[in-house]
Structures are given as C-alpha cells and as structure tokens.
C-alpha cells in the first residue's frame, strides 16, 4: 500500500500555527505517515513529537521544505493529489485515485492555505474537492483520508504513554 | 429529518478565530443548519453571512450564547451529541444516533475547544470519539456529519453569487 504523505503549503507560523497543527493531528490520527510543511516551525515539530510520545505511532513531521524543493523531490513513484474547492468531486474520483495509487510508492496530498500557485493545479495528478464550497482544509483532508482508506483509519490503534479508553460518560485515561 | 445545530464551546476570539471559522464553514458545507458560539464574535458572524451571500444557502450563525444559556435552551426534542476523544467510537454508535434522532426535532452537536466542563459529558445523550486520538475538532465534526448524513452532504448544491464548476485543472468560477 502506498505511504500517505501530506504537504502543507502556505503555512505562516504567526497566523496559521493552530490550523496547521490541526492538519497535522488529522493526518496522524487518520492514517498518514508524515507531513511536510513549507515554512520552518520548530513549535509544530515539537508538538507532534510530544503527541507521538504520549499517544503512540511514528508519524513524522518535517518543516522548512519550500514548494520548489517539494516539487523537485517528487518522482514517478509518487501520486500527487491536490485538495481544492475548484477540483472534481471526491466521490467521482476516489476509485480512480485508489487504483492509480496501487502502482505508486507514495500518495502525496497537497493541502494549501488560502493562496495556492498554479503549479499545484498543473502538476497534480488529481485536483479534488470535498464539496464545491468553501470548507476547511482540515475537514477536506479528513474526508479525503476517510474515503481513501475506506473508513479503516477509524480503527487505528496506536499506543503511547497514555491510552484513552472509550467511555459513555466522562474520561478514562491509562498511564503506562 | 432532525435539523442539525452545532454548539461551539470555548471560543476565544483572539486565539480561536480561525479554528472556529473552520468549524462553521465545515458545518455549513456539510449539511448543518446553524452554529451557536459561546463567546460574542461579530467578525465570525459577518464572515459567514458573506459566505452565504457568495455561495448560497441559509446557514445561520449566532454568537454570545453562554454554556448555561445553551443548556437551558435544550428540550426534550433535542438530541445532544458531544464530540470528544474520550467518547465511544463513532462507528459503534452512529446507527443508534441516527435512530434516536428520528424522534427529535434537532440534533445538537457539541464541539469543544481544549477544556470542556463535566456537564457536557453528563448532559449529552452520546459522547462520541472520531479515533481515540488527539484530532482536530474540525475533522471530528466533518467525519461525524459525513457518517450521520451517509455521505449525502457531499452532493449538496447551494447557489449564491458565485458558482464553482468542478475542474480537472485550474479554476472555473461563474458569477451571477
């Protein structure tokens, strides 16, 4: 199965810290292997390392990879999917994306902030929308991963120093 | 069918403006009818009104409704679902939630920021997790609405002053 990598474009540390953290947490919780962020941001790197330590898994984060460097790093074994409200509806394309990803080592999901340069549309194998409406890139990524992984990502079990036991009411946390 | 209302708790205008806006845009794009936000925030209200004008629909936003007022406003015809990483997995409970919602006028989805008081756990009919991992409340809401509406929300068509035509590459926007 192709490894899932997220590329986050347009991250401004002062303004987007929380949104980009939500993108990263969504990617991690929903089955991606790593996130690459265009602008350097040590705070987000440390945050995700702490989440791995507490809640498990090996999700990787790398920051400071410019869009030029990112596009240069892509090869024939990568499938590039750009999430954009201007793209084709996910339900029309998801089977084609799954099929195309079978021959690839990685599926790279490009998640932009407000302004995305034309090269992202041109270079992507698929430009995909989750509703043709303004929506959060966090939600768009969640729905994309859910459809791509057929809902199996909801059964992921990662173990760290803390373990959350599902509850009807209240909280149960086990510490190891 | 029960109307879907989102209650956003713990909104701090200075810090959470963008995250709460993403919660509201997700709610609107994915089939909810309205969002109620605990702290007053004229900026978010204006933002959502502008999105309706441009992209259609009648999504409502109300801010400045404290948690006490919110709980007091709930009645027997409301089903309250709280999204929390400490809750029961969504895939175990979603059919039960759909069934319970059939007898109700509204399904109210409680979406907290970092700290949520115990009353939210106690008063909710369901405490539901989307992965038992730290995840964005934006993603959790998206997955919840998607499961609750069986993916039909992705086919929503709202019409405003702008209309986005899905594209393989680039952007097509029609102006009315």
CSV table of C-alpha atoms in Angstrom, one decimal:
chain,number,residue,atom,x,y,z
A,1,UNK,CA,0.0,0.0,0.0
A,2,UNK,CA,1.2,3.5,-0.9
A,3,UNK,CA,2.6,5.5,2.0
A,4,UNK,CA,0.5,8.7,2.6
A,5,UNK,CA,2.4,11.9,2.9
A,6,UNK,CA,0.8,15.3,3.4
A,7,UNK,CA,2.4,18.5,2.0
A,8,UNK,CA,1.2,21.7,3.8
A,9,UNK,CA,1.7,24.8,1.6
A,10,UNK,CA,1.3,28.4,2.7
A,11,UNK,CA,2.0,28.0,6.4
A,12,UNK,CA,2.6,31.2,8.2
A,13,UNK,CA,3.8,30.4,11.7
A,14,UNK,CA,2.3,33.5,13.3
A,15,UNK,CA,-1.1,33.2,11.8
A,16,UNK,CA,-1.6,29.5,11.0
A,17,UNK,CA,0.1,27.7,13.8
A,18,UNK,CA,-3.2,26.2,15.1
A,19,UNK,CA,-4.7,25.4,11.7
A,20,UNK,CA,-1.5,23.6,10.6
A,21,UNK,CA,-1.4,21.8,13.9
A,22,UNK,CA,-4.9,20.6,13.2
A,23,UNK,CA,-3.9,19.5,9.7
A,24,UNK,CA,-1.0,17.5,11.2
A,25,UNK,CA,-3.1,15.9,14.0
A,26,UNK,CA,-5.7,14.9,11.5
A,27,UNK,CA,-3.1,13.4,9.2
A,28,UNK,CA,-1.6,11.5,12.1
A,29,UNK,CA,-4.8,10.2,13.6
A,30,UNK,CA,-6.3,9.3,10.2
A,31,UNK,CA,-3.6,7.1,8.8
A,32,UNK,CA,-1.0,9.3,7.1
A,33,UNK,CA,2.7,8.5,7.7
A,34,UNK,CA,4.1,12.0,7.6
A,35,UNK,CA,3.6,15.7,7.0
A,36,UNK,CA,6.0,18.1,5.3
A,37,UNK,CA,5.4,21.9,5.9
A,38,UNK,CA,6.8,24.6,3.7
A,39,UNK,CA,7.8,27.1,6.3
A,40,UNK,CA,10.2,26.2,9.2
A,41,UNK,CA,8.3,25.9,12.5
A,42,UNK,CA,10.1,24.2,15.4
A,43,UNK,CA,7.0,24.6,17.6
A,44,UNK,CA,4.8,22.4,15.5
A,45,UNK,CA,7.6,19.8,15.2
A,46,UNK,CA,8.0,19.6,18.9
A,47,UNK,CA,4.2,19.5,19.4
A,48,UNK,CA,3.8,16.4,17.1
A,49,UNK,CA,6.8,14.6,18.7
A,50,UNK,CA,5.1,15.1,22.1
A,51,UNK,CA,1.8,13.7,20.7
A,52,UNK,CA,3.7,10.6,19.4
A,53,UNK,CA,5.4,10.1,22.7
A,54,UNK,CA,2.1,10.3,24.6
A,55,UNK,CA,-0.3,8.6,22.2
A,56,UNK,CA,2.0,6.4,20.1
A,57,UNK,CA,2.8,5.8,16.5
A,58,UNK,CA,5.7,7.0,14.3
A,59,UNK,CA,4.1,10.0,12.5
A,60,UNK,CA,6.9,12.2,11.0
A,61,UNK,CA,6.9,15.9,10.6
A,62,UNK,CA,9.4,18.0,8.6
A,63,UNK,CA,9.2,21.8,8.2
A,64,UNK,CA,11.0,24.3,6.1
A,65,UNK,CA,10.6,22.5,2.7
A,66,UNK,CA,9.9,25.1,0.1
A,67,UNK,CA,7.4,24.4,-2.7
A,68,UNK,CA,10.2,24.3,-5.3
A,69,UNK,CA,12.2,21.8,-3.2
A,70,UNK,CA,9.0,19.8,-2.7
A,71,UNK,CA,8.1,19.6,-6.4
A,72,UNK,CA,11.7,18.7,-7.2
A,73,UNK,CA,11.6,15.9,-4.7
A,74,UNK,CA,8.6,14.2,-6.4
A,75,UNK,CA,9.3,11.3,-8.7
A,76,UNK,CA,7.5,8.8,-10.9
A,77,UNK,CA,6.5,6.7,-7.9
A,78,UNK,CA,4.5,9.5,-6.4
A,79,UNK,CA,0.9,10.2,-7.0
A,80,UNK,CA,0.0,13.8,-6.3
A,81,UNK,CA,-3.5,14.8,-5.1
A,82,UNK,CA,-4.3,18.4,-4.6
A,83,UNK,CA,-7.3,19.2,-2.4
A,84,UNK,CA,-9.1,22.3,-3.7
A,85,UNK,CA,-12.7,23.6,-3.8
A,86,UNK,CA,-12.2,24.1,-7.6
A,87,UNK,CA,-11.4,20.4,-8.2
A,88,UNK,CA,-13.5,17.4,-9.2
A,89,UNK,CA,-15.9,16.0,-6.6
A,90,UNK,CA,-14.2,13.4,-4.4
A,91,UNK,CA,-16.9,10.8,-4.9
A,92,UNK,CA,-16.4,10.9,-8.7
A,93,UNK,CA,-12.7,10.3,-8.5
A,94,UNK,CA,-11.9,8.3,-5.4
A,95,UNK,CA,-11.9,4.9,-7.0
A,96,UNK,CA,-9.6,6.2,-9.8
A,97,UNK,CA,-7.3,7.6,-7.2
A,98,UNK,CA,-7.2,4.3,-5.3
A,99,UNK,CA,-6.5,2.4,-8.5
A,100,UNK,CA,-3.7,4.8,-9.5
A,101,UNK,CA,-2.1,4.7,-6.1
A,102,UNK,CA,-1.7,0.9,-6.3
A,103,UNK,CA,1.3,1.3,-8.6
A,104,UNK,CA,2.9,4.0,-6.6
A,105,UNK,CA,5.1,4.1,-3.5
A,106,UNK,CA,3.6,7.3,-2.1
A,107,UNK,CA,0.4,9.2,-2.4
A,108,UNK,CA,1.2,12.9,-1.6
A,109,UNK,CA,-1.7,15.0,-0.6
A,110,UNK,CA,-1.2,18.7,-1.2
A,111,UNK,CA,-3.1,20.9,1.3
A,112,UNK,CA,-2.9,24.6,0.7
A,113,UNK,CA,-3.8,27.6,2.8
A,114,UNK,CA,-5.6,30.5,1.1
A,115,UNK,CA,-3.5,31.1,-2.0
A,116,UNK,CA,-2.1,28.3,-4.0
A,117,UNK,CA,0.1,28.8,-7.1
A,118,UNK,CA,-1.0,27.5,-10.5
A,119,UNK,CA,1.8,24.9,-10.5
A,120,UNK,CA,-0.1,22.9,-7.8
A,121,UNK,CA,-3.1,22.6,-10.1
A,122,UNK,CA,-0.9,21.8,-13.1
A,123,UNK,CA,1.5,19.2,-11.5
A,124,UNK,CA,-1.2,17.3,-9.6
A,125,UNK,CA,-2.4,14.0,-10.9
A,126,UNK,CA,-5.8,14.9,-9.3
A,127,UNK,CA,-7.4,18.1,-8.2
A,128,UNK,CA,-10.1,17.1,-5.8
A,129,UNK,CA,-12.9,18.9,-4.0
A,130,UNK,CA,-14.8,18.0,-0.9
A,131,UNK,CA,-18.0,19.8,-1.6
A,132,UNK,CA,-17.6,22.7,-4.1
A,133,UNK,CA,-18.0,25.1,-1.3
A,134,UNK,CA,-15.6,27.0,1.0
A,135,UNK,CA,-14.6,24.4,3.6
A,136,UNK,CA,-11.8,23.9,6.0
A,137,UNK,CA,-8.7,22.2,4.6
A,138,UNK,CA,-8.7,20.3,7.8
A,139,UNK,CA,-12.1,18.8,7.0
A,140,UNK,CA,-11.2,18.3,3.4
A,141,UNK,CA,-8.2,16.2,4.4
A,142,UNK,CA,-10.2,14.2,7.0
A,143,UNK,CA,-12.8,13.3,4.4
A,144,UNK,CA,-10.2,12.5,1.8
A,145,UNK,CA,-8.3,10.2,4.1
A,146,UNK,CA,-11.5,8.6,5.2
A,147,UNK,CA,-12.6,7.8,1.7
A,148,UNK,CA,-9.1,6.8,0.5
A,149,UNK,CA,-8.8,4.3,3.5
A,150,UNK,CA,-12.4,3.1,3.3
A,151,UNK,CA,-13.1,4.1,6.9
A,152,UNK,CA,-10.4,1.7,8.2
A,153,UNK,CA,-8.4,4.6,9.6
A,154,UNK,CA,-11.1,4.9,12.4
A,155,UNK,CA,-9.9,1.6,13.8
A,156,UNK,CA,-6.3,2.6,14.1
A,157,UNK,CA,-4.8,1.7,17.4
A,158,UNK,CA,-1.6,3.5,18.4
A,159,UNK,CA,-0.2,3.0,21.9
A,160,UNK,CA,1.9,5.6,23.7
A,161,UNK,CA,2.4,6.5,27.4
A,162,UNK,CA,-1.3,7.3,27.6
A,163,UNK,CA,-4.2,5.2,26.5
A,164,UNK,CA,-7.8,6.5,26.1
A,165,UNK,CA,-10.5,4.0,27.0
A,166,UNK,CA,-13.8,4.9,25.2
A,167,UNK,CA,-16.5,6.0,27.6
A,168,UNK,CA,-20.2,6.6,27.6
A,169,UNK,CA,-19.6,9.4,30.1
A,170,UNK,CA,-16.5,11.1,31.4
A,171,UNK,CA,-12.9,10.2,30.7
A,172,UNK,CA,-10.7,7.2,31.3
A,173,UNK,CA,-7.0,7.5,30.7
A,174,UNK,CA,-4.5,4.8,31.4
A,175,UNK,CA,-0.9,5.7,32.1
A,176,UNK,CA,2.0,3.3,31.2
B,1,UNK,CA,-35.4,14.8,9.4
B,2,UNK,CA,-33.9,16.5,12.5
B,3,UNK,CA,-32.3,19.9,12.0
B,4,UNK,CA,-28.5,19.8,12.7
B,5,UNK,CA,-27.3,22.5,15.0
B,6,UNK,CA,-23.7,22.9,16.2
B,7,UNK,CA,-22.7,24.4,19.5
B,8,UNK,CA,-19.1,25.7,19.7
B,9,UNK,CA,-17.9,25.9,23.2
B,10,UNK,CA,-14.7,27.6,24.4
B,11,UNK,CA,-14.2,30.1,21.6
B,12,UNK,CA,-11.7,32.7,22.4
B,13,UNK,CA,-11.9,35.4,19.7
B,14,UNK,CA,-8.3,36.4,19.8
B,15,UNK,CA,-6.9,32.9,19.7
B,16,UNK,CA,-9.5,30.7,18.0
B,17,UNK,CA,-10.9,32.9,15.3
B,18,UNK,CA,-9.6,30.8,12.5
B,19,UNK,CA,-10.4,27.4,14.1
B,20,UNK,CA,-13.9,28.4,14.9
B,21,UNK,CA,-14.4,29.8,11.4
B,22,UNK,CA,-13.2,26.4,10.1
B,23,UNK,CA,-15.8,24.7,12.4
B,24,UNK,CA,-18.5,27.0,11.0
B,25,UNK,CA,-17.5,26.5,7.3
B,26,UNK,CA,-17.4,22.7,7.8
B,27,UNK,CA,-20.8,22.8,9.5
B,28,UNK,CA,-22.3,24.9,6.6
B,29,UNK,CA,-20.7,22.9,3.7
B,30,UNK,CA,-21.6,19.6,5.2
B,31,UNK,CA,-25.3,20.0,5.9
B,32,UNK,CA,-25.8,21.6,9.3
B,33,UNK,CA,-28.4,24.4,9.5
B,34,UNK,CA,-26.7,26.6,12.1
B,35,UNK,CA,-24.0,27.2,14.6
B,36,UNK,CA,-24.2,28.8,18.0
B,37,UNK,CA,-20.9,30.1,19.5
B,38,UNK,CA,-20.5,30.7,23.2
B,39,UNK,CA,-18.5,33.9,23.0
B,40,UNK,CA,-19.7,37.0,21.1
B,41,UNK,CA,-17.7,37.5,17.9
B,42,UNK,CA,-19.1,39.9,15.3
B,43,UNK,CA,-16.2,39.1,12.9
B,44,UNK,CA,-17.2,35.4,12.5
B,45,UNK,CA,-20.9,36.4,12.1
B,46,UNK,CA,-20.0,38.7,9.2
B,47,UNK,CA,-17.7,36.3,7.6
B,48,UNK,CA,-20.4,33.6,7.5
B,49,UNK,CA,-23.0,36.0,6.2
B,50,UNK,CA,-20.6,36.9,3.4
B,51,UNK,CA,-20.1,33.2,2.6
B,52,UNK,CA,-23.8,32.6,2.3
B,53,UNK,CA,-24.2,35.6,0.0
B,54,UNK,CA,-21.4,34.4,-2.3
B,55,UNK,CA,-22.0,30.7,-2.2
B,56,UNK,CA,-25.6,30.3,-1.2
B,57,UNK,CA,-27.7,28.6,1.4
B,58,UNK,CA,-29.2,29.8,4.7
B,59,UNK,CA,-26.7,28.7,7.2
B,60,UNK,CA,-27.3,30.7,10.5
B,61,UNK,CA,-24.7,31.8,13.0
B,62,UNK,CA,-25.3,33.2,16.5
B,63,UNK,CA,-22.6,34.2,18.9
B,64,UNK,CA,-22.6,35.1,22.6
B,65,UNK,CA,-24.7,32.2,23.9
B,66,UNK,CA,-23.1,31.1,27.2
B,67,UNK,CA,-23.0,27.4,28.0
B,68,UNK,CA,-25.6,27.9,30.8
B,69,UNK,CA,-28.0,29.6,28.4
B,70,UNK,CA,-27.3,26.9,25.8
B,71,UNK,CA,-28.1,24.0,28.2
B,72,UNK,CA,-31.2,25.8,29.5
B,73,UNK,CA,-32.4,26.2,25.9
B,74,UNK,CA,-32.3,22.4,25.3
B,75,UNK,CA,-35.6,20.5,25.4
B,76,UNK,CA,-37.0,17.0,25.1
B,77,UNK,CA,-37.0,17.3,21.3
B,78,UNK,CA,-33.2,17.8,21.1
B,79,UNK,CA,-30.7,15.0,20.9
B,80,UNK,CA,-27.3,16.2,22.2
B,81,UNK,CA,-24.1,14.6,20.9
B,82,UNK,CA,-20.7,15.6,22.3
B,83,UNK,CA,-17.6,15.0,20.2
B,84,UNK,CA,-14.7,14.1,22.4
B,85,UNK,CA,-11.7,11.8,22.1
B,86,UNK,CA,-12.8,10.2,25.4
B,87,UNK,CA,-16.1,9.1,24.0
B,88,UNK,CA,-17.3,5.9,22.3
B,89,UNK,CA,-16.1,5.2,18.7
B,90,UNK,CA,-18.4,6.7,16.1
B,91,UNK,CA,-18.7,3.6,14.1
B,92,UNK,CA,-20.1,1.7,17.1
B,93,UNK,CA,-22.8,4.3,17.8
B,94,UNK,CA,-23.7,6.1,14.6
B,95,UNK,CA,-26.7,3.8,13.8
B,96,UNK,CA,-28.0,4.3,17.4
B,97,UNK,CA,-27.6,8.1,17.0
B,98,UNK,CA,-29.5,8.1,13.6
B,99,UNK,CA,-32.3,6.0,15.2
B,100,UNK,CA,-32.6,8.3,18.2
B,101,UNK,CA,-32.6,11.4,16.0
B,102,UNK,CA,-35.6,10.2,14.1
B,103,UNK,CA,-37.9,11.2,17.0
B,104,UNK,CA,-36.3,14.5,17.6
B,105,UNK,CA,-36.6,18.0,16.1
B,106,UNK,CA,-32.9,18.8,16.4
B,107,UNK,CA,-29.6,17.0,16.7
B,108,UNK,CA,-27.2,19.3,18.6
B,109,UNK,CA,-23.5,18.6,18.2
B,110,UNK,CA,-21.4,20.0,21.0
B,111,UNK,CA,-17.9,20.9,19.7
B,112,UNK,CA,-15.5,22.0,22.4
B,113,UNK,CA,-12.1,23.7,22.3
B,114,UNK,CA,-9.4,22.4,24.7
B,115,UNK,CA,-11.2,22.3,28.1
B,116,UNK,CA,-14.8,21.1,28.3
B,117,UNK,CA,-16.7,21.1,31.7
B,118,UNK,CA,-18.1,17.8,33.0
B,119,UNK,CA,-21.6,18.9,32.4
B,120,UNK,CA,-21.1,18.4,28.7
B,121,UNK,CA,-20.2,14.8,29.3
B,122,UNK,CA,-23.1,14.3,31.7
B,123,UNK,CA,-25.9,16.0,29.8
B,124,UNK,CA,-25.0,14.6,26.4
B,125,UNK,CA,-27.1,11.7,25.0
B,126,UNK,CA,-23.9,10.5,23.3
B,127,UNK,CA,-20.2,11.2,23.9
B,128,UNK,CA,-18.6,10.2,20.6
B,129,UNK,CA,-15.0,9.9,19.5
B,130,UNK,CA,-13.5,10.1,16.0
B,131,UNK,CA,-10.4,8.0,16.6
B,132,UNK,CA,-9.4,7.8,20.3
B,133,UNK,CA,-6.5,10.0,19.5
B,134,UNK,CA,-5.9,13.8,19.6
B,135,UNK,CA,-7.5,15.1,16.5
B,136,UNK,CA,-8.9,18.4,15.3
B,137,UNK,CA,-12.5,19.2,16.3
B,138,UNK,CA,-12.9,20.4,12.7
B,139,UNK,CA,-12.1,16.9,11.4
B,140,UNK,CA,-14.2,15.2,14.1
B,141,UNK,CA,-17.2,17.3,13.1
B,142,UNK,CA,-16.6,16.6,9.4
B,143,UNK,CA,-16.5,12.8,9.9
B,144,UNK,CA,-19.5,12.9,12.3
B,145,UNK,CA,-21.6,14.9,9.7
B,146,UNK,CA,-20.4,12.6,6.9
B,147,UNK,CA,-21.5,9.5,8.8
B,148,UNK,CA,-24.7,10.9,10.1
B,149,UNK,CA,-25.7,12.0,6.6
B,150,UNK,CA,-24.4,8.9,4.9
B,151,UNK,CA,-22.2,10.9,2.6
B,152,UNK,CA,-25.2,12.7,1.0
B,153,UNK,CA,-23.9,16.0,2.3
B,154,UNK,CA,-21.1,15.8,-0.4
B,155,UNK,CA,-23.8,16.2,-3.0
B,156,UNK,CA,-25.2,19.4,-1.5
B,157,UNK,CA,-25.8,22.2,-4.1
B,158,UNK,CA,-26.1,25.7,-2.8
B,159,UNK,CA,-26.2,28.6,-5.2
B,160,UNK,CA,-25.0,32.1,-4.5
B,161,UNK,CA,-23.5,34.9,-6.4
B,162,UNK,CA,-20.6,32.6,-7.4
B,163,UNK,CA,-20.7,29.1,-8.6
B,164,UNK,CA,-17.7,26.8,-8.7
B,165,UNK,CA,-17.6,24.4,-11.6
B,166,UNK,CA,-15.5,21.3,-10.9
B,167,UNK,CA,-12.3,21.2,-12.9
B,168,UNK,CA,-9.6,18.7,-13.7
B,169,UNK,CA,-7.1,21.6,-13.7
B,170,UNK,CA,-7.3,25.2,-12.7
B,171,UNK,CA,-10.4,27.1,-11.6
B,172,UNK,CA,-13.8,27.9,-13.1
B,173,UNK,CA,-16.0,30.4,-11.3
B,174,UNK,CA,-19.3,31.7,-12.7
B,175,UNK,CA,-20.7,35.0,-11.5
B,176,UNK,CA,-24.4,35.7,-11.3
